[in-house]
Coordinates of C-alpha atoms and ligand atoms in Angstrom, one line a residue:
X1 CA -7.2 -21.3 13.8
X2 CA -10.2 -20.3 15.7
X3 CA -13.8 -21.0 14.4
X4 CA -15.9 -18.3 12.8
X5 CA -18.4 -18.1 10.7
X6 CA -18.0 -17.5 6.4
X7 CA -20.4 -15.5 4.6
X8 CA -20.6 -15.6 0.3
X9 CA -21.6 -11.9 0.2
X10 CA -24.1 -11.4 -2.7
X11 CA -24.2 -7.4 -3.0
X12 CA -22.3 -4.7 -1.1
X13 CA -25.7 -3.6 0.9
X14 CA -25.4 -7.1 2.2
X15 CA -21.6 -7.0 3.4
X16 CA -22.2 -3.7 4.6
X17 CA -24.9 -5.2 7.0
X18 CA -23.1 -8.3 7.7
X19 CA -20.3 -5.4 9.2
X20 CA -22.4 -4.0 10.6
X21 CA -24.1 -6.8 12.7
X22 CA -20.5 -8.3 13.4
X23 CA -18.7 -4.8 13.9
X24 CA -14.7 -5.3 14.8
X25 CA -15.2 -9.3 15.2
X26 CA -15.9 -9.2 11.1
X27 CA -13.5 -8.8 8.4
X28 CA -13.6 -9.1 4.7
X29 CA -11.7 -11.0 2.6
X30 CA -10.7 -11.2 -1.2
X31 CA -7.9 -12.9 -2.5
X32 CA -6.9 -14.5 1.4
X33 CA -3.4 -13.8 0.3
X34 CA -2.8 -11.3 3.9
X35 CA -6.0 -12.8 5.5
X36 CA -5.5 -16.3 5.7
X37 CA -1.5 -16.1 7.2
X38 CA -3.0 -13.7 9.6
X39 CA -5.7 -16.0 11.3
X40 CA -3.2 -19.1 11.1
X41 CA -0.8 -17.2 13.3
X42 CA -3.6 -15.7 15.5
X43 CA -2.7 -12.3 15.2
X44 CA -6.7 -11.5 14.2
X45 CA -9.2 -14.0 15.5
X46 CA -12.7 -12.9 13.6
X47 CA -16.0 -14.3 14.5
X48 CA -17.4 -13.6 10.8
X49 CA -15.2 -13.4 7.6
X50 CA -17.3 -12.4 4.4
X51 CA -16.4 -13.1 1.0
X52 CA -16.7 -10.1 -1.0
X53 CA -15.3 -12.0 -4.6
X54 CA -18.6 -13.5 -4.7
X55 CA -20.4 -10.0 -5.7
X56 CA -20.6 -9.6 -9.2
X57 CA -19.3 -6.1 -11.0
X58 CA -16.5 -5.1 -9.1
X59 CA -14.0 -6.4 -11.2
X60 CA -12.9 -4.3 -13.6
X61 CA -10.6 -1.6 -15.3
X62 CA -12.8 1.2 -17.0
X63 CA -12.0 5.2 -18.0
X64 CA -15.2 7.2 -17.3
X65 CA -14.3 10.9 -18.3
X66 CA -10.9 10.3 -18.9
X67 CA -11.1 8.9 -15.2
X68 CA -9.4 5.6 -15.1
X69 CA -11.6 3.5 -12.5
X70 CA -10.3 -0.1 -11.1
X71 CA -13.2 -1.8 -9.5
X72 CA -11.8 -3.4 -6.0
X73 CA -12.1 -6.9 -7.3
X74 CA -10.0 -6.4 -9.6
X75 CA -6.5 -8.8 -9.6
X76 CA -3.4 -7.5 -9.5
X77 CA -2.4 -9.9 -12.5
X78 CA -5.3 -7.5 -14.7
X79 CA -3.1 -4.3 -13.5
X80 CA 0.1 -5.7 -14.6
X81 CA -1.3 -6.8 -18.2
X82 CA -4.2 -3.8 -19.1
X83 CA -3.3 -2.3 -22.6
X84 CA -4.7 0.5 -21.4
X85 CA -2.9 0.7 -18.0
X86 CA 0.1 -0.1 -19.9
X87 CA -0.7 3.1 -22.5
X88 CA -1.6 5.9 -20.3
X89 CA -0.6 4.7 -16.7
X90 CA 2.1 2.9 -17.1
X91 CA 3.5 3.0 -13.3
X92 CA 0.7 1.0 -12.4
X93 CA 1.9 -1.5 -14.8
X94 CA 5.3 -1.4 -13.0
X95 CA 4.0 -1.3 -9.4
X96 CA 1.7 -4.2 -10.1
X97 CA 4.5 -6.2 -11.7
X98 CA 6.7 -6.3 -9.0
X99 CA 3.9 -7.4 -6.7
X100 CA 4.9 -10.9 -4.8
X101 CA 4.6 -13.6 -7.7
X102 CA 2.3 -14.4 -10.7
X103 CA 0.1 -16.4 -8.6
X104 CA 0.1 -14.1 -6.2
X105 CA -0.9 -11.4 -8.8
X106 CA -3.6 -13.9 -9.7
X107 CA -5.0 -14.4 -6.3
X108 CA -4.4 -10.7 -4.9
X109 CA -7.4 -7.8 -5.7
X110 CA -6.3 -4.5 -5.3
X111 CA -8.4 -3.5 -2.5
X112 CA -7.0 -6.1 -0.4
X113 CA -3.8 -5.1 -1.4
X114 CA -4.0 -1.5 -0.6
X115 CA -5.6 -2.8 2.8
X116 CA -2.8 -5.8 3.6
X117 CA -1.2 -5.5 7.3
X118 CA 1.9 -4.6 7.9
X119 CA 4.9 -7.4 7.6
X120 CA 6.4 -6.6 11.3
X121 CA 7.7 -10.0 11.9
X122 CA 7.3 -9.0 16.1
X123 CA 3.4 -8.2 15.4
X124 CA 2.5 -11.4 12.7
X125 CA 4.7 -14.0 14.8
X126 CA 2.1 -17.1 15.6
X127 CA 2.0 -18.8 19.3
X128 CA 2.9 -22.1 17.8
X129 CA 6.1 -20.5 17.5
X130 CA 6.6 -20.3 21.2
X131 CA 7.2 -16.7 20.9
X132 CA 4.6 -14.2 20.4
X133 CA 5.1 -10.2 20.9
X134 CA 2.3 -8.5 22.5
X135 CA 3.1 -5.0 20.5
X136 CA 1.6 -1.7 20.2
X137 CA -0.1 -2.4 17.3
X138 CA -2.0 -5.4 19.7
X139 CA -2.9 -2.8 22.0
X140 CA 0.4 -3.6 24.0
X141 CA 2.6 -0.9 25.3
X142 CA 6.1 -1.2 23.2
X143 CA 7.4 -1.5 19.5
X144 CA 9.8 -4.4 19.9
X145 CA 11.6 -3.2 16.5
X146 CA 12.4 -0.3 18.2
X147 CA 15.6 -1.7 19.9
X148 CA 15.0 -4.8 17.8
X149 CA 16.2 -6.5 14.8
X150 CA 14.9 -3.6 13.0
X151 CA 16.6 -4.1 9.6
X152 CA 13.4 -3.9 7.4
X153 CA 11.7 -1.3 9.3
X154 CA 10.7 2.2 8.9
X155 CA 13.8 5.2 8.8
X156 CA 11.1 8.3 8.3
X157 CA 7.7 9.0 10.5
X158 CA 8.6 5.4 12.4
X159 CA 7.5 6.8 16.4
X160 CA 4.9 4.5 17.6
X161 CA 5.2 1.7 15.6
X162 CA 8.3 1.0 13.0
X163 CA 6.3 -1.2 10.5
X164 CA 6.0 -0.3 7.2
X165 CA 3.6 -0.3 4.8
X166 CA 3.7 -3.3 2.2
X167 CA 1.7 -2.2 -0.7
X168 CA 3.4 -1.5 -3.9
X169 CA 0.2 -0.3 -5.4
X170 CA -0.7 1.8 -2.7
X171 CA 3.0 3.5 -3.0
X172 CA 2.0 3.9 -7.2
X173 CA -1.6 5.1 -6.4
X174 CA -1.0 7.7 -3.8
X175 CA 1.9 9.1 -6.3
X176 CA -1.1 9.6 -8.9
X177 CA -3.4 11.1 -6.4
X178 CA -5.7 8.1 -6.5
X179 CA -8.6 8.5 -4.2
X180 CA -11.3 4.7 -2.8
X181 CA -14.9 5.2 -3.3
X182 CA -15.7 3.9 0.1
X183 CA -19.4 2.5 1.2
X184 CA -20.5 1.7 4.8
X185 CA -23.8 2.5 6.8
X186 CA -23.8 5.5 6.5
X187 CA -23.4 6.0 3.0
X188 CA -20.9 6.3 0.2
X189 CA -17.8 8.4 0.8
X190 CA -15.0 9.2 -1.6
X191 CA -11.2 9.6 0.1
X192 CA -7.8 10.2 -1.8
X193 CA -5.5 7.5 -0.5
X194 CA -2.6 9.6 1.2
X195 CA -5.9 10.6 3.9
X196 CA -6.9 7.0 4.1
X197 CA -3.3 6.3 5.1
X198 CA -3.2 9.5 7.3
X199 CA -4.3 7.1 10.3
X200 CA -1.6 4.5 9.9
X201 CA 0.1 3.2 11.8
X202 CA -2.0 2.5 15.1
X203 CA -5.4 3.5 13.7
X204 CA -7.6 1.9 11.3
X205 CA -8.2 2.8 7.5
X206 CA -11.8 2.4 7.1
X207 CA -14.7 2.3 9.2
X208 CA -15.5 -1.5 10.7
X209 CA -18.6 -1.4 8.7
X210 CA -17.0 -0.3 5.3
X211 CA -15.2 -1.4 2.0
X212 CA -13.9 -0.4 -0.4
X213 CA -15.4 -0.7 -3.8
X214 CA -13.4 1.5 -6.6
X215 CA -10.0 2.9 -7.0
X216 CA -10.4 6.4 -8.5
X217 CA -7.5 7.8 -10.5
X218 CA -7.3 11.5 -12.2
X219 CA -6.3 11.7 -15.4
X220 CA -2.6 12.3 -16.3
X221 CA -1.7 16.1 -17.6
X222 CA -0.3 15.7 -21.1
X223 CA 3.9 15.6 -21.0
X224 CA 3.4 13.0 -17.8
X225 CA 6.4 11.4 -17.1
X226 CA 5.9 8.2 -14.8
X227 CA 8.2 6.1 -13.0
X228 CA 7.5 3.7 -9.9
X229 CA 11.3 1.7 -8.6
X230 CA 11.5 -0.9 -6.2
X231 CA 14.8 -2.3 -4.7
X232 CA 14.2 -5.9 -2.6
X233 CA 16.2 -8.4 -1.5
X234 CA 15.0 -11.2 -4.3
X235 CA 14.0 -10.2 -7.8
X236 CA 10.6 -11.4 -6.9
X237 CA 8.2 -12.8 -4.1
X238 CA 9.8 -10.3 -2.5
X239 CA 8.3 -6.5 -0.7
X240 CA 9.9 -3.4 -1.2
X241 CA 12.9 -2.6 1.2
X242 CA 12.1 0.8 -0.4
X243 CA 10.7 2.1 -3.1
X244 CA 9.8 5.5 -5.2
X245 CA 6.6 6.2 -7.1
X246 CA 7.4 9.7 -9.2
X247 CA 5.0 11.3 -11.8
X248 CA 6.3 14.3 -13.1
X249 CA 4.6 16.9 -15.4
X250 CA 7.9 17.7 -17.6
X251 CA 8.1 20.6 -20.1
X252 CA 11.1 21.8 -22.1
X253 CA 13.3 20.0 -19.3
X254 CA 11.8 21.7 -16.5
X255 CA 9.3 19.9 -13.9
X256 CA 6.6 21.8 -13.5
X257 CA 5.1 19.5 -10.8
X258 CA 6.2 16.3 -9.6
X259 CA 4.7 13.6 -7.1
X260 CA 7.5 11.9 -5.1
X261 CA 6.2 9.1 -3.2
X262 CA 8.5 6.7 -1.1
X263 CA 7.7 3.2 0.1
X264 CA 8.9 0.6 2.3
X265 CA 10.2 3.4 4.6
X266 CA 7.4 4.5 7.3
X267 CA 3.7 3.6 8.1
X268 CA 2.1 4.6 5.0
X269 CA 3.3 5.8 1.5
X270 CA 5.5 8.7 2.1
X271 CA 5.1 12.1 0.3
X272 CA 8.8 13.3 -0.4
X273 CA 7.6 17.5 0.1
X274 CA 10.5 18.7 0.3
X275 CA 12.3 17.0 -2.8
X276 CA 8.7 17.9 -4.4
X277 CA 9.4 21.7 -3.8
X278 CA 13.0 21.7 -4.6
X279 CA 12.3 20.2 -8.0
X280 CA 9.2 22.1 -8.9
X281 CA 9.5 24.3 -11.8
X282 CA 13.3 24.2 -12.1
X283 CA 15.0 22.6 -15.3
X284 CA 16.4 19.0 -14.5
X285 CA 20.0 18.8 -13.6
X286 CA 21.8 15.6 -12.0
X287 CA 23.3 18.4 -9.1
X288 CA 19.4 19.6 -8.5
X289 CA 18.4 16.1 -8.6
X290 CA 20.7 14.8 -6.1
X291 CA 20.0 17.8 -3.7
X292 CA 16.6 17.1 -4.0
X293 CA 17.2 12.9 -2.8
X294 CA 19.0 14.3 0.3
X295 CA 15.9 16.6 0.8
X296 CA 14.0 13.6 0.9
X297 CA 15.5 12.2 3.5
X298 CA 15.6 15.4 5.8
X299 CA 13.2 13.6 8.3
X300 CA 14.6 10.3 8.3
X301 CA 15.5 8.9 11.6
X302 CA 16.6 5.6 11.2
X303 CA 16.8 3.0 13.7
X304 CA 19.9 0.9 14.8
X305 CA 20.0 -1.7 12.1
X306 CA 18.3 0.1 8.4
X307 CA 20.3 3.2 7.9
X308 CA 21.7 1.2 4.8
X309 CA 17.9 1.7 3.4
X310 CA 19.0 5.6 3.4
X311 CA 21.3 5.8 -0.2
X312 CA 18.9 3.1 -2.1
X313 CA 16.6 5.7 -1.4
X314 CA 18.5 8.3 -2.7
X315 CA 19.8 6.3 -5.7
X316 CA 16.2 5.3 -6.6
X317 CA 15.0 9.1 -6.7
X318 CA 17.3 10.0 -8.7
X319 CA 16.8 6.8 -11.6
X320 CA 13.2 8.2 -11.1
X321 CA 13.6 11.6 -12.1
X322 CA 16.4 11.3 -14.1
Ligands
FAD1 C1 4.9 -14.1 -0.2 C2 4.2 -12.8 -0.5 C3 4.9 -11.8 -1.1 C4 4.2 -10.6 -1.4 N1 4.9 -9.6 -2.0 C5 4.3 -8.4 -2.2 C6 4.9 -7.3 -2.8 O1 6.1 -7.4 -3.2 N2 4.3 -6.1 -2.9 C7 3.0 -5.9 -2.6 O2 2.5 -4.9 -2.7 N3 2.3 -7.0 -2.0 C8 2.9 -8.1 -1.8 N4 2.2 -9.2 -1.2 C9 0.8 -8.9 -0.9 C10 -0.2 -9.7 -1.8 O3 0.2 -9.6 -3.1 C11 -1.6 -9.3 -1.6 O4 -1.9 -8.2 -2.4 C12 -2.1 -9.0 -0.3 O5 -1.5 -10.0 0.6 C13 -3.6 -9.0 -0.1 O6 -4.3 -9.3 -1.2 P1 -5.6 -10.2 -1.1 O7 -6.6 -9.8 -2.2 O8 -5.3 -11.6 -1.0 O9 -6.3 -9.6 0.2 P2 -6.9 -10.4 1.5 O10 -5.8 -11.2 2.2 O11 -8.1 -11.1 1.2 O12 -7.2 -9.1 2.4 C14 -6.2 -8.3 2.9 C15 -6.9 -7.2 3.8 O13 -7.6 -6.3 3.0 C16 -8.9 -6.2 3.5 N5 -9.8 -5.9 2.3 C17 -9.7 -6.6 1.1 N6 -10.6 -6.0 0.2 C18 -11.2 -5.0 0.9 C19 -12.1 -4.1 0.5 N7 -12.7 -4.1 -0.7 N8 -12.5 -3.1 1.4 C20 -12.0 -3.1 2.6 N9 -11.0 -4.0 3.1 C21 -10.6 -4.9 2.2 C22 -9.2 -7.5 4.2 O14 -10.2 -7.4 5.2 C23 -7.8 -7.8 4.8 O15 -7.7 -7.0 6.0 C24 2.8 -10.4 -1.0 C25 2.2 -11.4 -0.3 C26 2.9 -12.6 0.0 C27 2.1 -13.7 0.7

């Protein structure tokens, strides 16, 4: 690892200057779960890292006006076990518990989960390796999954760059129409997650001189049904090789709305439209439901080794809605 400098941030004002003096050669860090393998295998090299764990009041799970709030500190582990996640927003519950391992859940907070790079094994691979990819994503002028081993990357929006995005939660929040409160220089800002992952996967989520300091989620209509699926490879320590967020608004067995959100299948958590549409205030059959799965995947474009990703897709919607 290369030298750089640590800072024990005391307040938000102060990490937002500390940003601001350091610009792109500073990042934050929380749990260090993403972080830490990152600088080992030199894919970042910051001059500054600033602890942001060490300001106080930003861990917390609150409902302000029927507004459930998650304060950015907040661990994973307190998602997975909140009665009052587990009463009203259950498929946070879910999301959160499928998240890596219980240490892992300990260790993470959700803002640096929602933030965690991408798993590309061309773009994290270290130099003590003896093999390093010098990828798009670096600046560089090629996706090496693209005629790659490309088994765990994207099948839908995958054009620049065929990573995926890891986050569970991020896959969970975006299906509840979540939104960060975001603070930087120039002030406080408040963004739904599906735009702050509108930039993925080349640009950058947040401005170099901002965090994240609150998750902001609506509340639920009454007759919210809420489901969030994840197939991997192990039962656990394991990311998503795809899976589906759905919250549904359900009356006499008809969807009146639905959010379909897939993960683990293009650069940020993908809105399934065209499923939504489909399904949208028609009664729930198995033939509608199947329909709507293929309509979901009516923009996939898989590359030469993940087209098996394209029926667990499918199956999970349907569990989901079903
Ligand atoms: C073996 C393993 C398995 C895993 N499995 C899963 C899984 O199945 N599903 C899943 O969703 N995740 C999984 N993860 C991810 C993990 O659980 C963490 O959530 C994630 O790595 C980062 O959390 P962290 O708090 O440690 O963030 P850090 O590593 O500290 O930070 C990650 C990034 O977020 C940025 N960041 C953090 N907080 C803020 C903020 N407030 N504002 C702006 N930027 C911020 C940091 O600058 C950094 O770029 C896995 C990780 C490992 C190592």
């Amino acid at each position: 690892m290369k030298n750089f400098k640590h800072f024990n941030a005391k307040t938000i004002e102060n990490t937002v200057s500390l940003l601001r003096e350091y610009g792109s050669d500073a990042k934050v860090i929380t749990g260090g779960v993403d972080i830490v393998g990152l600088l080992k295998n030199r894919v970042i090299e910051p001059k500054a890292l600033i602890n942001i764990k060490t300001i106080p009041g930003l861990n917390y799970i609150s409902e302000n006006g029927n507004t459930l709030r998650i304060g950015a500190l907040t661990p994973i582990s307190a998602i997975e076990f909140s009665s009052r996640i587990a009463d009203k927003y259950s498929i946070l519950a879910e999301a959160a518990h499928g998240v890596a391992s219980p240490q892992l859940r300990n260790m993470s907070s959700v803002s640096g989960n929602l933030c965690q790079s991408n798993r590309c094994w061309y773009y994290r691979r270290g130099p003590d390796t003896g093999l390093t990819f010098f990828c798009r994503l670096k600046g560089g002028k090629r996706c090496y999954a693209a005629d790659g081993d490309n088994r765990y990357h994207g099948v839908i929006n995958a054009d620049k760059c065929h990573a995926v995005c890891p986050s569970d939660m991020a896959t969970a929040l975006v299906a509840m129409n979540a939104s960060a409160r975001i603070v930087g220089s120039a002030g406080e800002r408040t963004m739904t997650l599906e735009q702050m992952y509108s930039s993925l996967p080349l640009g950058r989520l947040l401005e170099t001189d901002e965090i994240i300091t609150e998750i902001i989620v609506p509340k639920l209509k009454e007759n919210t049904r809420q489901r969030f699926l994840k197939f991997a490879i192990r039962k656990t320590i394991d990311f998503a090789i795809v899976s589906v967020a759905a919250v549904s608004n359900v009356e006499n067995n008809t969807i009146a709305d639905t959010n379909i959100v897939l993960g683990g299948v293009a650069p940020a958590p993908f809105r399934a439209a065209l499923a939504e549409d489909m399904l949208r205030a028609q009664p729930i059959t198995p033939e509608l439901v199947d329909k709507a799965s293929l309509a979901a995947l009516s923009k996939a474009k898989p590359l030469s080794k993940n087209a098996y990703k394209l029926p667990i897709i499918r199956a999970l919607i349907k569990r989901a809605i079903m």
